[in-house]
Tab-separated table of C-alpha atoms and ligand atoms in Angstrom:
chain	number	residue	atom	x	y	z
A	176	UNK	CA	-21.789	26.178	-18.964
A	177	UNK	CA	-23.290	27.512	-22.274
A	178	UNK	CA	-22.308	27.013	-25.548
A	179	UNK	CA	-21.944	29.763	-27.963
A	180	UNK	CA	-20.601	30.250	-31.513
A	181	UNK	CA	-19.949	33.322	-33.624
A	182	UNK	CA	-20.084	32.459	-37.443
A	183	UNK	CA	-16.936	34.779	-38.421
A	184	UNK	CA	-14.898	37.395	-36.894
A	185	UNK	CA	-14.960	40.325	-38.432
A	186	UNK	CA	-16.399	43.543	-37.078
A	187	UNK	CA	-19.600	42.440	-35.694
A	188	UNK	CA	-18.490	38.944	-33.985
A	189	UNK	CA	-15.497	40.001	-32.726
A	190	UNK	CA	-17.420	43.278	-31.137
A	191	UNK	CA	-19.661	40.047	-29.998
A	192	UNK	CA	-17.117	37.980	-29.045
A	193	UNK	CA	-15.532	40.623	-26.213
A	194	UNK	CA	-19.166	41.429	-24.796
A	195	UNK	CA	-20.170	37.628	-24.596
A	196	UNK	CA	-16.656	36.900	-22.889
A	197	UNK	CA	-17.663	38.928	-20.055
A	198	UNK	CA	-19.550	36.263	-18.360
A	199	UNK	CA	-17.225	33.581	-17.242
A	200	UNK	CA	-20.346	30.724	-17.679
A	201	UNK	CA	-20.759	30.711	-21.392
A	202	UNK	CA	-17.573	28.532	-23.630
A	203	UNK	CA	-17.744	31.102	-27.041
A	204	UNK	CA	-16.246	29.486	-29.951
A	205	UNK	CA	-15.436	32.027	-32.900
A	206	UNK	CA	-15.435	30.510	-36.716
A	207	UNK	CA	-13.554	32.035	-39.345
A	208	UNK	CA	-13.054	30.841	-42.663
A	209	UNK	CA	-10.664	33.173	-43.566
A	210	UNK	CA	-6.355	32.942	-42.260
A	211	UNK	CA	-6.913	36.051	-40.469
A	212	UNK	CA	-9.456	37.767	-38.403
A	213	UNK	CA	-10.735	41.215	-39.206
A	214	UNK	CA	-10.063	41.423	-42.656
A	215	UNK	CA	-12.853	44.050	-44.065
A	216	UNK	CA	-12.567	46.240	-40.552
A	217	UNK	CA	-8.508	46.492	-41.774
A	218	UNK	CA	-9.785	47.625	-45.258
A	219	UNK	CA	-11.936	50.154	-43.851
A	220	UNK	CA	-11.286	53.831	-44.021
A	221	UNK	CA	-8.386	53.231	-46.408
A	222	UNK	CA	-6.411	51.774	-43.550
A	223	UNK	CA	-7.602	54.075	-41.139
A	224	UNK	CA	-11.218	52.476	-39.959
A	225	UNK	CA	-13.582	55.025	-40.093
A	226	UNK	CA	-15.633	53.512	-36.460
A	227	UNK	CA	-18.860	55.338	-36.198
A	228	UNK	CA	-19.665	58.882	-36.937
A	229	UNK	CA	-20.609	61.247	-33.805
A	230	UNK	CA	-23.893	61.749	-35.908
A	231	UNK	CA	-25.528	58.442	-36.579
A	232	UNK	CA	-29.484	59.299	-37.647
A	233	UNK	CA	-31.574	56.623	-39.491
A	234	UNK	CA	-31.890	58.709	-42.538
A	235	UNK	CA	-28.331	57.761	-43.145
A	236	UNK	CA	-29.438	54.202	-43.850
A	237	UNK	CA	-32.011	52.127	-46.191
A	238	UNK	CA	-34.226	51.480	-43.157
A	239	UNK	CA	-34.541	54.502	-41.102
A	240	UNK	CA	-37.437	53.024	-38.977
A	241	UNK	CA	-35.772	50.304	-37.791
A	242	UNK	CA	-32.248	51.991	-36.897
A	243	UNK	CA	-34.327	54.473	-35.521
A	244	UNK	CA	-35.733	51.843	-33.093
A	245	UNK	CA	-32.117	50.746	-32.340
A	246	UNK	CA	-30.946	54.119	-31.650
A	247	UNK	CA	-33.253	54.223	-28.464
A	248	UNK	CA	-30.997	51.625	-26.975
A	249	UNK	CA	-27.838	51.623	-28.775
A	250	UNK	CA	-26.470	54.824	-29.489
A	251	UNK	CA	-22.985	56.179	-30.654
A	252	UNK	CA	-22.211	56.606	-26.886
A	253	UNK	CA	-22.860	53.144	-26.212
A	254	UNK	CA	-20.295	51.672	-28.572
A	255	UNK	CA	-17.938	54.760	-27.632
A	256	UNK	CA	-17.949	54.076	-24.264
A	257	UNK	CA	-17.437	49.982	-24.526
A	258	UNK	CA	-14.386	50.832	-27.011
A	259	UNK	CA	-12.939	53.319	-24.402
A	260	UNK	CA	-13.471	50.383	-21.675
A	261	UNK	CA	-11.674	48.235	-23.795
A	262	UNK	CA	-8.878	51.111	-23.857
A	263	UNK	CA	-9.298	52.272	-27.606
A	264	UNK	CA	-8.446	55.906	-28.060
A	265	UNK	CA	-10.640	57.500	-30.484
A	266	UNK	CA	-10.808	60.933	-32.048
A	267	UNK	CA	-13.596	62.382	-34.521
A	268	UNK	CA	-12.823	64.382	-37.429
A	269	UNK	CA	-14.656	67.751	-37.813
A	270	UNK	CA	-17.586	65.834	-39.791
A	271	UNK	CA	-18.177	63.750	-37.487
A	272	UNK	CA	-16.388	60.533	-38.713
A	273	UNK	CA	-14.923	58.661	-36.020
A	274	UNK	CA	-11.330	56.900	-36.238
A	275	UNK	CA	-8.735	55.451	-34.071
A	276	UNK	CA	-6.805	57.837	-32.117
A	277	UNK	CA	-3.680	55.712	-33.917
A	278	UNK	CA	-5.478	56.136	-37.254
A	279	UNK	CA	-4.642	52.591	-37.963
A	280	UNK	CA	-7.377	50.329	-38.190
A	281	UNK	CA	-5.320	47.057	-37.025
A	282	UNK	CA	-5.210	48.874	-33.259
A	283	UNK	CA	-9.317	48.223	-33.317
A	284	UNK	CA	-8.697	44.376	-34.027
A	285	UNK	CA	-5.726	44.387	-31.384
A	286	UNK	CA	-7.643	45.750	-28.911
A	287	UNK	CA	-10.715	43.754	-29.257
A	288	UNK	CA	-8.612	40.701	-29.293
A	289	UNK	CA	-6.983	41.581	-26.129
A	290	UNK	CA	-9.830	42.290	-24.920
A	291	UNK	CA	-11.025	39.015	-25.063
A	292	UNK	CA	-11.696	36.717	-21.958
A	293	UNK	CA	-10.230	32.915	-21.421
A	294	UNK	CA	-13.414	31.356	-22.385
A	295	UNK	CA	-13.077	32.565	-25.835
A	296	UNK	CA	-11.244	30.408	-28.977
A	297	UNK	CA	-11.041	31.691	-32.326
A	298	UNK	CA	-10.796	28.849	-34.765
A	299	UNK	CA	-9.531	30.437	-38.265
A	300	UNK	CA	-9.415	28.658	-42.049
A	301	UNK	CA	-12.753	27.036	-40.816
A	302	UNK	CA	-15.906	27.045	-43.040
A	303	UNK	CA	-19.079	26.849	-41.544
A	304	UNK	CA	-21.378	25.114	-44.421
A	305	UNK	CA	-23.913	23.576	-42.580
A	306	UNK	CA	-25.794	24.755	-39.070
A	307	UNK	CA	-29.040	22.786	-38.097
A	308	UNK	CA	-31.037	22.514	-35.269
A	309	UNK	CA	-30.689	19.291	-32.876
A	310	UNK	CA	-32.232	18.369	-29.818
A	311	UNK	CA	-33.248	22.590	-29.159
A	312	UNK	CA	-29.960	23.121	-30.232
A	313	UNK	CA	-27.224	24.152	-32.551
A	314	UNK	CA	-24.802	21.872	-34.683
A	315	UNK	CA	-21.956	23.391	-36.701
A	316	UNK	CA	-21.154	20.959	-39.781
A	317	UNK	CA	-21.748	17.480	-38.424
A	318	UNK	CA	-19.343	18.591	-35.469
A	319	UNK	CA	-20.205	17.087	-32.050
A	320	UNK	CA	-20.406	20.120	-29.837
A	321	UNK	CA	-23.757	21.784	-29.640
A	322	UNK	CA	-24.406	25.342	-28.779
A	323	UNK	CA	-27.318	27.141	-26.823
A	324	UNK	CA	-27.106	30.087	-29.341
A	325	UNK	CA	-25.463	31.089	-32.610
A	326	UNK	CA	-24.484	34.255	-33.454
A	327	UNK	CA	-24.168	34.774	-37.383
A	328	UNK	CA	-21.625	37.416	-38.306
A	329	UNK	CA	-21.037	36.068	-41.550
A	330	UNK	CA	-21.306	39.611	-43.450
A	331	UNK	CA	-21.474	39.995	-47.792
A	332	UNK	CA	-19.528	39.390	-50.398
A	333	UNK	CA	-18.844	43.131	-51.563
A	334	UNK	CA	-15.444	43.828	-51.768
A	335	UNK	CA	-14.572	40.378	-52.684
A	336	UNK	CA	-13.427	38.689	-56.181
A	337	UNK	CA	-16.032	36.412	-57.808
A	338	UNK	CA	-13.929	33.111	-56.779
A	339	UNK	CA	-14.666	33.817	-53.002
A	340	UNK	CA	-18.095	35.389	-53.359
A	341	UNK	CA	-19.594	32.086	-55.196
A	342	UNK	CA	-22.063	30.720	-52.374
A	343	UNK	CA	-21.386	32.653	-50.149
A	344	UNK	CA	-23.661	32.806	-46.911
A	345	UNK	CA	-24.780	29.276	-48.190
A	346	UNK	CA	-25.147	27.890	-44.859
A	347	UNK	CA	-28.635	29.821	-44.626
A	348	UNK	CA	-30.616	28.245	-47.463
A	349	UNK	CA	-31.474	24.827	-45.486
A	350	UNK	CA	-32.910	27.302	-43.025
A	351	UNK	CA	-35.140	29.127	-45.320
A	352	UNK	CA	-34.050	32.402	-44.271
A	353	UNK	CA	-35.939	34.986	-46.539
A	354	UNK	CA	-33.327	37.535	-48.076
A	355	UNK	CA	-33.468	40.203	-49.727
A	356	UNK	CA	-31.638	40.149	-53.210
A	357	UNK	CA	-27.726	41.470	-52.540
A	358	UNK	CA	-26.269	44.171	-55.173
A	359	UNK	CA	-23.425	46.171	-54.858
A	360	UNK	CA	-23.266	49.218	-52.664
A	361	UNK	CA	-21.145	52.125	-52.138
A	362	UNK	CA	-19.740	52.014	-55.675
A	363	UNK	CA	-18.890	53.839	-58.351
A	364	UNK	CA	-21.043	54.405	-61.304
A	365	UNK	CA	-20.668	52.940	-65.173
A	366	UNK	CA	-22.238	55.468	-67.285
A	367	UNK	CA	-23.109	55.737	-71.398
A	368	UNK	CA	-21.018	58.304	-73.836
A	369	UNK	CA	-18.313	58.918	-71.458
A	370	UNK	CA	-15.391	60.946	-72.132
A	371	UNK	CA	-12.557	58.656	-71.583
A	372	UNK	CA	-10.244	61.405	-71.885
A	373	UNK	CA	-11.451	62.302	-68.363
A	374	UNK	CA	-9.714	59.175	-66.625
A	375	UNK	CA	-7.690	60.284	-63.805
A	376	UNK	CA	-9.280	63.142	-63.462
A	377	UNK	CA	-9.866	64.692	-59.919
A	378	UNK	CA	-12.844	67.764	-59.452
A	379	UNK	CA	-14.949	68.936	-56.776
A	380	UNK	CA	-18.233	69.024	-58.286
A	381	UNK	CA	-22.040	68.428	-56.797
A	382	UNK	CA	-23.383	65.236	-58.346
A	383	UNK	CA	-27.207	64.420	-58.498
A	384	UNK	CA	-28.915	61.407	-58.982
A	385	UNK	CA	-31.611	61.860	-61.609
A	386	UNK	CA	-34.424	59.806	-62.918
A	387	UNK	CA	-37.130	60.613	-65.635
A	388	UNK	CA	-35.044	64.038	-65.354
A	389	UNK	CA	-36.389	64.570	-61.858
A	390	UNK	CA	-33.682	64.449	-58.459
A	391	UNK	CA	-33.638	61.866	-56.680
A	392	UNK	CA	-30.891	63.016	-54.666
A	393	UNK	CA	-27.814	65.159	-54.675
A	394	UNK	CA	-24.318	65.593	-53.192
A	395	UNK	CA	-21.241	67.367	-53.698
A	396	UNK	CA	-17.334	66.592	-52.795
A	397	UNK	CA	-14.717	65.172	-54.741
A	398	UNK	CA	-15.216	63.221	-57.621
A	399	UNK	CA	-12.789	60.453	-59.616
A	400	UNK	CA	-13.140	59.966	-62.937
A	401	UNK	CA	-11.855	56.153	-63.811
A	402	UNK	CA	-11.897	54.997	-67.534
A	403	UNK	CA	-14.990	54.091	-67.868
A	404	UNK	CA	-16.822	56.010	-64.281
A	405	UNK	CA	-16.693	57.748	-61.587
A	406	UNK	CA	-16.135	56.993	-58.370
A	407	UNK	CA	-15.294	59.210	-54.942
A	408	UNK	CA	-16.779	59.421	-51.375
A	409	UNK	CA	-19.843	61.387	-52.816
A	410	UNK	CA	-20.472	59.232	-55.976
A	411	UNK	CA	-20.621	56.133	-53.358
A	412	UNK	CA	-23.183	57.492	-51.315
A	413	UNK	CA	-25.309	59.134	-54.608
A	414	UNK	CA	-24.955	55.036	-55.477
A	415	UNK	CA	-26.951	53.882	-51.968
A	416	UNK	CA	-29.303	56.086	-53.654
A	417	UNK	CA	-29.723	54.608	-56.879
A	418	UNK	CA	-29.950	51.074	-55.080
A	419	UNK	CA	-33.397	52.194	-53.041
A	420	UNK	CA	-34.829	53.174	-56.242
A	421	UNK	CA	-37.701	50.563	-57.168
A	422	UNK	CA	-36.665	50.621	-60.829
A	423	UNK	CA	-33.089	51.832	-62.373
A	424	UNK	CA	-34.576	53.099	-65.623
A	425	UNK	CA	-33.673	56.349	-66.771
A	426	UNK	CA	-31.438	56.947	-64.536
A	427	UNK	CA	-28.606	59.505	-64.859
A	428	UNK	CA	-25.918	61.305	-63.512
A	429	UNK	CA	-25.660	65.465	-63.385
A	430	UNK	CA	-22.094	66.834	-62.043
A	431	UNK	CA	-21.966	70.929	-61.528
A	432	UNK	CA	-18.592	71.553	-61.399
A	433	UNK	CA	-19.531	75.065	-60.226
A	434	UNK	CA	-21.991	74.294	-57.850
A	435	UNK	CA	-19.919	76.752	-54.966
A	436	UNK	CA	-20.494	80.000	-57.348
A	437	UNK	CA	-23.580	80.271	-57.991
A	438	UNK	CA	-23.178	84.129	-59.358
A	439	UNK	CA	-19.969	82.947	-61.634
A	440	UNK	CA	-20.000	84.148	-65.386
A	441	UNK	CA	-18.841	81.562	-67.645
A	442	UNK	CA	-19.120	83.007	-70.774
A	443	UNK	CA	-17.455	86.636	-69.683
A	444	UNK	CA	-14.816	84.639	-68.215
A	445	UNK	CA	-14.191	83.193	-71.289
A	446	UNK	CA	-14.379	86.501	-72.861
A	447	UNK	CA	-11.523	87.698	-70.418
A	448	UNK	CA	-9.242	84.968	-70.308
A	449	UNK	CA	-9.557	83.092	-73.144
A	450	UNK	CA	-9.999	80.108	-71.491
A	451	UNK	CA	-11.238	78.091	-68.414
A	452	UNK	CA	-8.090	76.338	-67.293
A	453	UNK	CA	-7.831	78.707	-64.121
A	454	UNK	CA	-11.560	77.320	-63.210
A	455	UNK	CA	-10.948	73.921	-64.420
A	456	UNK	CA	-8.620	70.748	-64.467
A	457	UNK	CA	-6.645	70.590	-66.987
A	458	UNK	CA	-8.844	67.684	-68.641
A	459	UNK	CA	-11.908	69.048	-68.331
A	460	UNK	CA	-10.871	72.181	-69.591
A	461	UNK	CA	-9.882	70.167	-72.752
A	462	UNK	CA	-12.934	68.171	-72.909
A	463	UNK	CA	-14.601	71.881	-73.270
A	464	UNK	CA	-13.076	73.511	-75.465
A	465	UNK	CA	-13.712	70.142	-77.738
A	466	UNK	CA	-17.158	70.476	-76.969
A	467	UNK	CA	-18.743	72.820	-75.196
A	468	UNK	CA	-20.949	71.554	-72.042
A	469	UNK	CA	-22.731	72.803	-69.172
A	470	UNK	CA	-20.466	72.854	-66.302
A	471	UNK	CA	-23.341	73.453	-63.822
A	472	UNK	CA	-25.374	70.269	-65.880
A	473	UNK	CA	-23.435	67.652	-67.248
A	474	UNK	CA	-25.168	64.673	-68.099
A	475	UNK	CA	-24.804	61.099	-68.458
A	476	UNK	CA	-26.625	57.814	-68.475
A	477	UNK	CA	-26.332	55.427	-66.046
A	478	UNK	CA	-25.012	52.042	-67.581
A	479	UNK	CA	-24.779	50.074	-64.064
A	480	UNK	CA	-22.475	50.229	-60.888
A	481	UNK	CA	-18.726	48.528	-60.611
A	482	UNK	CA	-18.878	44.831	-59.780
A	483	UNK	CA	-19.519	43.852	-56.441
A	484	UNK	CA	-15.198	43.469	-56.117
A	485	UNK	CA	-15.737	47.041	-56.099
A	486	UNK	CA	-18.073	48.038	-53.244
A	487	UNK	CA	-17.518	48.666	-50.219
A	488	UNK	CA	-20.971	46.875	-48.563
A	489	UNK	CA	-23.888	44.923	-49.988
A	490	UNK	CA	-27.413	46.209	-50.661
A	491	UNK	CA	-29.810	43.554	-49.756
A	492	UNK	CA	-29.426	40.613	-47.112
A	493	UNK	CA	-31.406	38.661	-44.490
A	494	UNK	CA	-35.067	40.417	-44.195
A	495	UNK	CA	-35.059	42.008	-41.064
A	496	UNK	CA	-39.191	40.723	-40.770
A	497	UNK	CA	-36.979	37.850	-39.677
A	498	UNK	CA	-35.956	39.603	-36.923
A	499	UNK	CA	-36.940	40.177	-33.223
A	500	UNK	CA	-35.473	43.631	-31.669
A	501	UNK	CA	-32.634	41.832	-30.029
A	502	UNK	CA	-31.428	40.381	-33.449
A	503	UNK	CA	-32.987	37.468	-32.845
A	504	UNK	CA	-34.068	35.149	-36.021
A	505	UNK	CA	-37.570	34.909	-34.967
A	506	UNK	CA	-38.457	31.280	-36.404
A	507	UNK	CA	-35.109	29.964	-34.869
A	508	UNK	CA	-34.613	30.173	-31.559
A	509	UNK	CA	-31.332	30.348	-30.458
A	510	UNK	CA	-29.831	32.038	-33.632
A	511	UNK	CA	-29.076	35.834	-34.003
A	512	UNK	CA	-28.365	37.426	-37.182
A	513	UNK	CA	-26.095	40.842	-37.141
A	514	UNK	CA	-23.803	42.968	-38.719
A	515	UNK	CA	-23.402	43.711	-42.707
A	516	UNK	CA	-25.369	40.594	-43.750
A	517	UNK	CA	-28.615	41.792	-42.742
A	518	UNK	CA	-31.123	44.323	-45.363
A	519	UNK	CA	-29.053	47.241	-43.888
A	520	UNK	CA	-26.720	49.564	-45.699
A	521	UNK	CA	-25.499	53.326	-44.664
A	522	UNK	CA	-23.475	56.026	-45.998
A	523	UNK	CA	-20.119	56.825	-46.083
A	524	UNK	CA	-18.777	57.998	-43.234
A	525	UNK	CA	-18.894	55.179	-40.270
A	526	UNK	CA	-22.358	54.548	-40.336
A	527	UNK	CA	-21.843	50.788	-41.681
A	528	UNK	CA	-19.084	50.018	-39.021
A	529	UNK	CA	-21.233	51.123	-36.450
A	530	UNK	CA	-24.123	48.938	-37.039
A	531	UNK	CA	-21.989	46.167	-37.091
A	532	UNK	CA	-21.058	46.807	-33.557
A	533	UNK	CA	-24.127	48.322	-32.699
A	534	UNK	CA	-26.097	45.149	-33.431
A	535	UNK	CA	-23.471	42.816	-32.231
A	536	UNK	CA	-23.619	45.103	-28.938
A	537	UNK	CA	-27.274	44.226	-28.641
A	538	UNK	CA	-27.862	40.473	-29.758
A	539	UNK	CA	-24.714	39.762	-27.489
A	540	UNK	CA	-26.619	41.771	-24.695
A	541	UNK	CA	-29.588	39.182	-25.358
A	542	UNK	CA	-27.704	36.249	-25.179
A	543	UNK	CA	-26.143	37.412	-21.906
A	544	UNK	CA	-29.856	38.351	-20.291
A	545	UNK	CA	-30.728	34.404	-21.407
A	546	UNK	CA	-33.615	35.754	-23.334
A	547	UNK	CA	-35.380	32.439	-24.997
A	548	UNK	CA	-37.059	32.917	-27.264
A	549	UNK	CA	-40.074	30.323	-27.906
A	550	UNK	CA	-42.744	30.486	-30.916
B	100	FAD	C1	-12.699	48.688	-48.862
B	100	FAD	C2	-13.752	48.881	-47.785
B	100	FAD	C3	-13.695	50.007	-46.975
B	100	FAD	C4	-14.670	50.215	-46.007
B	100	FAD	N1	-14.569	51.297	-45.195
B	100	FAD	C5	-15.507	51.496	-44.221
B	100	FAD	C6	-15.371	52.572	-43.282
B	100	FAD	O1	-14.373	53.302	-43.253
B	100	FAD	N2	-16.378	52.741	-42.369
B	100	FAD	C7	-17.473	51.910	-42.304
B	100	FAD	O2	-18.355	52.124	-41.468
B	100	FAD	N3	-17.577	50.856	-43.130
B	100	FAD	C8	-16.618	50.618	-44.069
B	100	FAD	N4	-16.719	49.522	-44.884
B	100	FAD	C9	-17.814	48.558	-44.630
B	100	FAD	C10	-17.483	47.749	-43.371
B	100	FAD	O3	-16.150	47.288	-43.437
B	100	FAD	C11	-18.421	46.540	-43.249
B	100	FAD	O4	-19.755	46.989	-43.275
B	100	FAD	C12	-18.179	45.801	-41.930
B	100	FAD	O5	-16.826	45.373	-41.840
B	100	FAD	C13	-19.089	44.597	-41.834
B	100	FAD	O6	-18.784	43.885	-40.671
B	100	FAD	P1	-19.345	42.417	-40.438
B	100	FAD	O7	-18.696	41.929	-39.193
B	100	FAD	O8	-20.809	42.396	-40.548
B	100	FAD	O9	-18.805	41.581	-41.695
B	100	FAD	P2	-17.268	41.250	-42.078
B	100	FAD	O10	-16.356	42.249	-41.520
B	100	FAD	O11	-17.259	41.039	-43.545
B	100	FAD	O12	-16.984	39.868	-41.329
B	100	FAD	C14	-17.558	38.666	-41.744
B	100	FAD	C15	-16.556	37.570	-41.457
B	100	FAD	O13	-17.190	36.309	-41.622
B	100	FAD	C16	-16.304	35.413	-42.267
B	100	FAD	N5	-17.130	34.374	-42.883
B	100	FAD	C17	-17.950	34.500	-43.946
B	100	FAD	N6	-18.585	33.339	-44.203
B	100	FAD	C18	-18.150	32.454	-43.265
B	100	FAD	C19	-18.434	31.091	-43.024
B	100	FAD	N7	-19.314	30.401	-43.769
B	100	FAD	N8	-17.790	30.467	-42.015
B	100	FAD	C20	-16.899	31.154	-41.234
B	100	FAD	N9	-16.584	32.450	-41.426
B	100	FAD	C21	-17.212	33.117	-42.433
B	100	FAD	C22	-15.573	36.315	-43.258
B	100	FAD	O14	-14.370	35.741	-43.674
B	100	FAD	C23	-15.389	37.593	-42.442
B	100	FAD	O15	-14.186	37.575	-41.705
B	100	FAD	C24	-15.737	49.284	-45.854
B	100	FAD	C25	-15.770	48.137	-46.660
B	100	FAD	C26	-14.793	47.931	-47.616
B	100	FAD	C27	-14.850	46.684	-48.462
């Protein structure tokens, strides 16, 4: 009998959790700190879990080499085909993003729960603060049960208040796990001299990411104007963008709100009707005719991104030249590292979901094959 604990049970350990339970030999213990289990993968997709998308491609994440180099074993029909075994439904959206068939991202925890074999326990409200190495193994806060292997699932703060971000991950630092600083991710953008007459404010418009007045990188789709940003699906990705960047000087923001008519004559439009409100919302439209702007190049400064609170994953997290290609922390045997709090962050659309599972898929497949690791 083998010993193994998951630190928390969100997407990645509890996709760990049902692959480890499938040999009857290994005793997997689950710790959450939180009441319930799941509670990001409920949040996702507005409700709706947005799983994987039918076209995962490295490009759509801050290390394209290394989910590259994943891809060759873990693909999107990998985790497809283990969520159909465990009798999850799902159905992909023309774009590629891939949901529950219910649309209701509490089916995904349900079914992985049920999924789950006898030798698993989920302890919830339990903290892990302290996990050191004894004897070649694994001990979980001074408790007396040691494990062959640790998984760490233990994601990132984004998405949470201050109060329950403050140390969080702490349990690393007495193992001198080199990370990568953590900022906020998928989130909207602050910017300077902005029109707060524009909040609530809904337009399609393309939105590129400029800096020194050269693009960085551009994307258009619906955009939210808040009262002092904007935020949307395409403003989240432009900001996993702006985190790559080396610097965040001179950054700035350029919306086209006509970037679908290219051949579109504003000024003998205006000479016809008199106005734009049949090309524009009703708030931009005002915002015009206070001041005229370029609706193909409207500018402004960067100031930041929302808080952390705001964002849907962290930038930043354990180095992955800590990592072996099974997930494996490379100067301590026995532990694996997977999921949201590693250096990996994607795009909208499923991408960040399916790493979670994707890695878990793999490390778990590692600790099944008894792969020991010795330096
Ligand atoms: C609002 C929102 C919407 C999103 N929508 C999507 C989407 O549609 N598609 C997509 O791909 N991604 C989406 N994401 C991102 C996605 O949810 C995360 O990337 C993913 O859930 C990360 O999974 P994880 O298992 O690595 O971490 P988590 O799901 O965060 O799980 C980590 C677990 O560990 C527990 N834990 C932390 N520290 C400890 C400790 N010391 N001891 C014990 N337990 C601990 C936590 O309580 C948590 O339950 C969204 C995120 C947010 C915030």
């Amino acid at each position: 009998m083998r010993n193994i604990a998951i630190i928390g049970a969100g997407a990645a350990g509890l996709f760990a959790a049902k692959m480890l339970s499938a040999d009857t030999s290994l005793r997997i213990t689950v710790f959450e700190k939180a009441q319930k289990v799941g509670t990001k993968l409920r949040a996702s997709g507005g409700g709706r879990a947005n799983l994987m998308n039918t076209q995962i491609a490295g490009s759509c994440y801050n290390q394209p080499d290394f989910i590259n180099n994943l891809l060759k074993t873990v693909d999107y029909e990998v985790i497809k085909t283990e969520f159909e075994k465990m009798g999850l439904r799902l159905s992909a959206d023309e774009e590629g993003r891939v949901y529950p068939a219910t649309l209701f991202s509490q089916t995904v925890i349900d079914v992985l729960l049920q999924n789950l074999g006898e030798n698993v326990q989920i302890i919830t409200d339990y903290e892990v603060k302290k996990l050191q190495k004894s004897t070649e193994k694994w001990q979980i806060n001074d408790g007396k049960t040691l494990y062959d292997a640790v998984l760490l699932s233990s994601g990132s703060p984004a998405g949470m208040i201050a109060k329950n971000r403050q140390n969080y991950n702490g349990y690393l630092s007495d193992l001198k796990i080199k990370q990568k600083k953590l900022s906020a991710s998928l989130v909207g953008f602050k910017l300077e001299n902005y029109p707060k007459e524009l909040s609530g404010c809904r337009a399609r418009a393309a939105v590129t990411l400029l800096q020194n007045g050269k693009a960085v990188y551009s994307e258009a789709g619906e955009v939210m104007f808040k009262d002092d940003g904007i935020s949307g699906i395409v403003v989240l990705n432009v900001s996993a963008y702006y985190n790559r960047l080396k610097t965040k000087e001179n950054c700035s923001l350029s919306l086209s709100f006509l970037f679908d008519d290219e051949s579109l004559d504003v000024s003998a439009h205006l000479k016809k009707f008199g106005d734009l409100s049949g090309l524009l919302h009703p708030k931009l439209n005002r915002l015009y005719q206070k001041k005229t702007f370029d609706l193909r190049n409207f500018q402004m400064k960067i100031s930041g991104v929302y808080d952390l609170e705001f964002a849907q994953v962290c930038h930043g997290g354990i180095a992955l030249s800590e990592l072996d290609d099974s997930f494996g922390l490379c100067r301590h045997p026995g532990l694996y590292a997977v999921g949201e709090m590693l250096d990996i962050d994607g795009v909208c659309g499923g991408y960040n979901l399916f790493f979670a599972f994707a890695s878990a898929y793999q490390a778990a497949k590692s600790i099944l094959q008894k792969k020991v690791r010795r330096r």
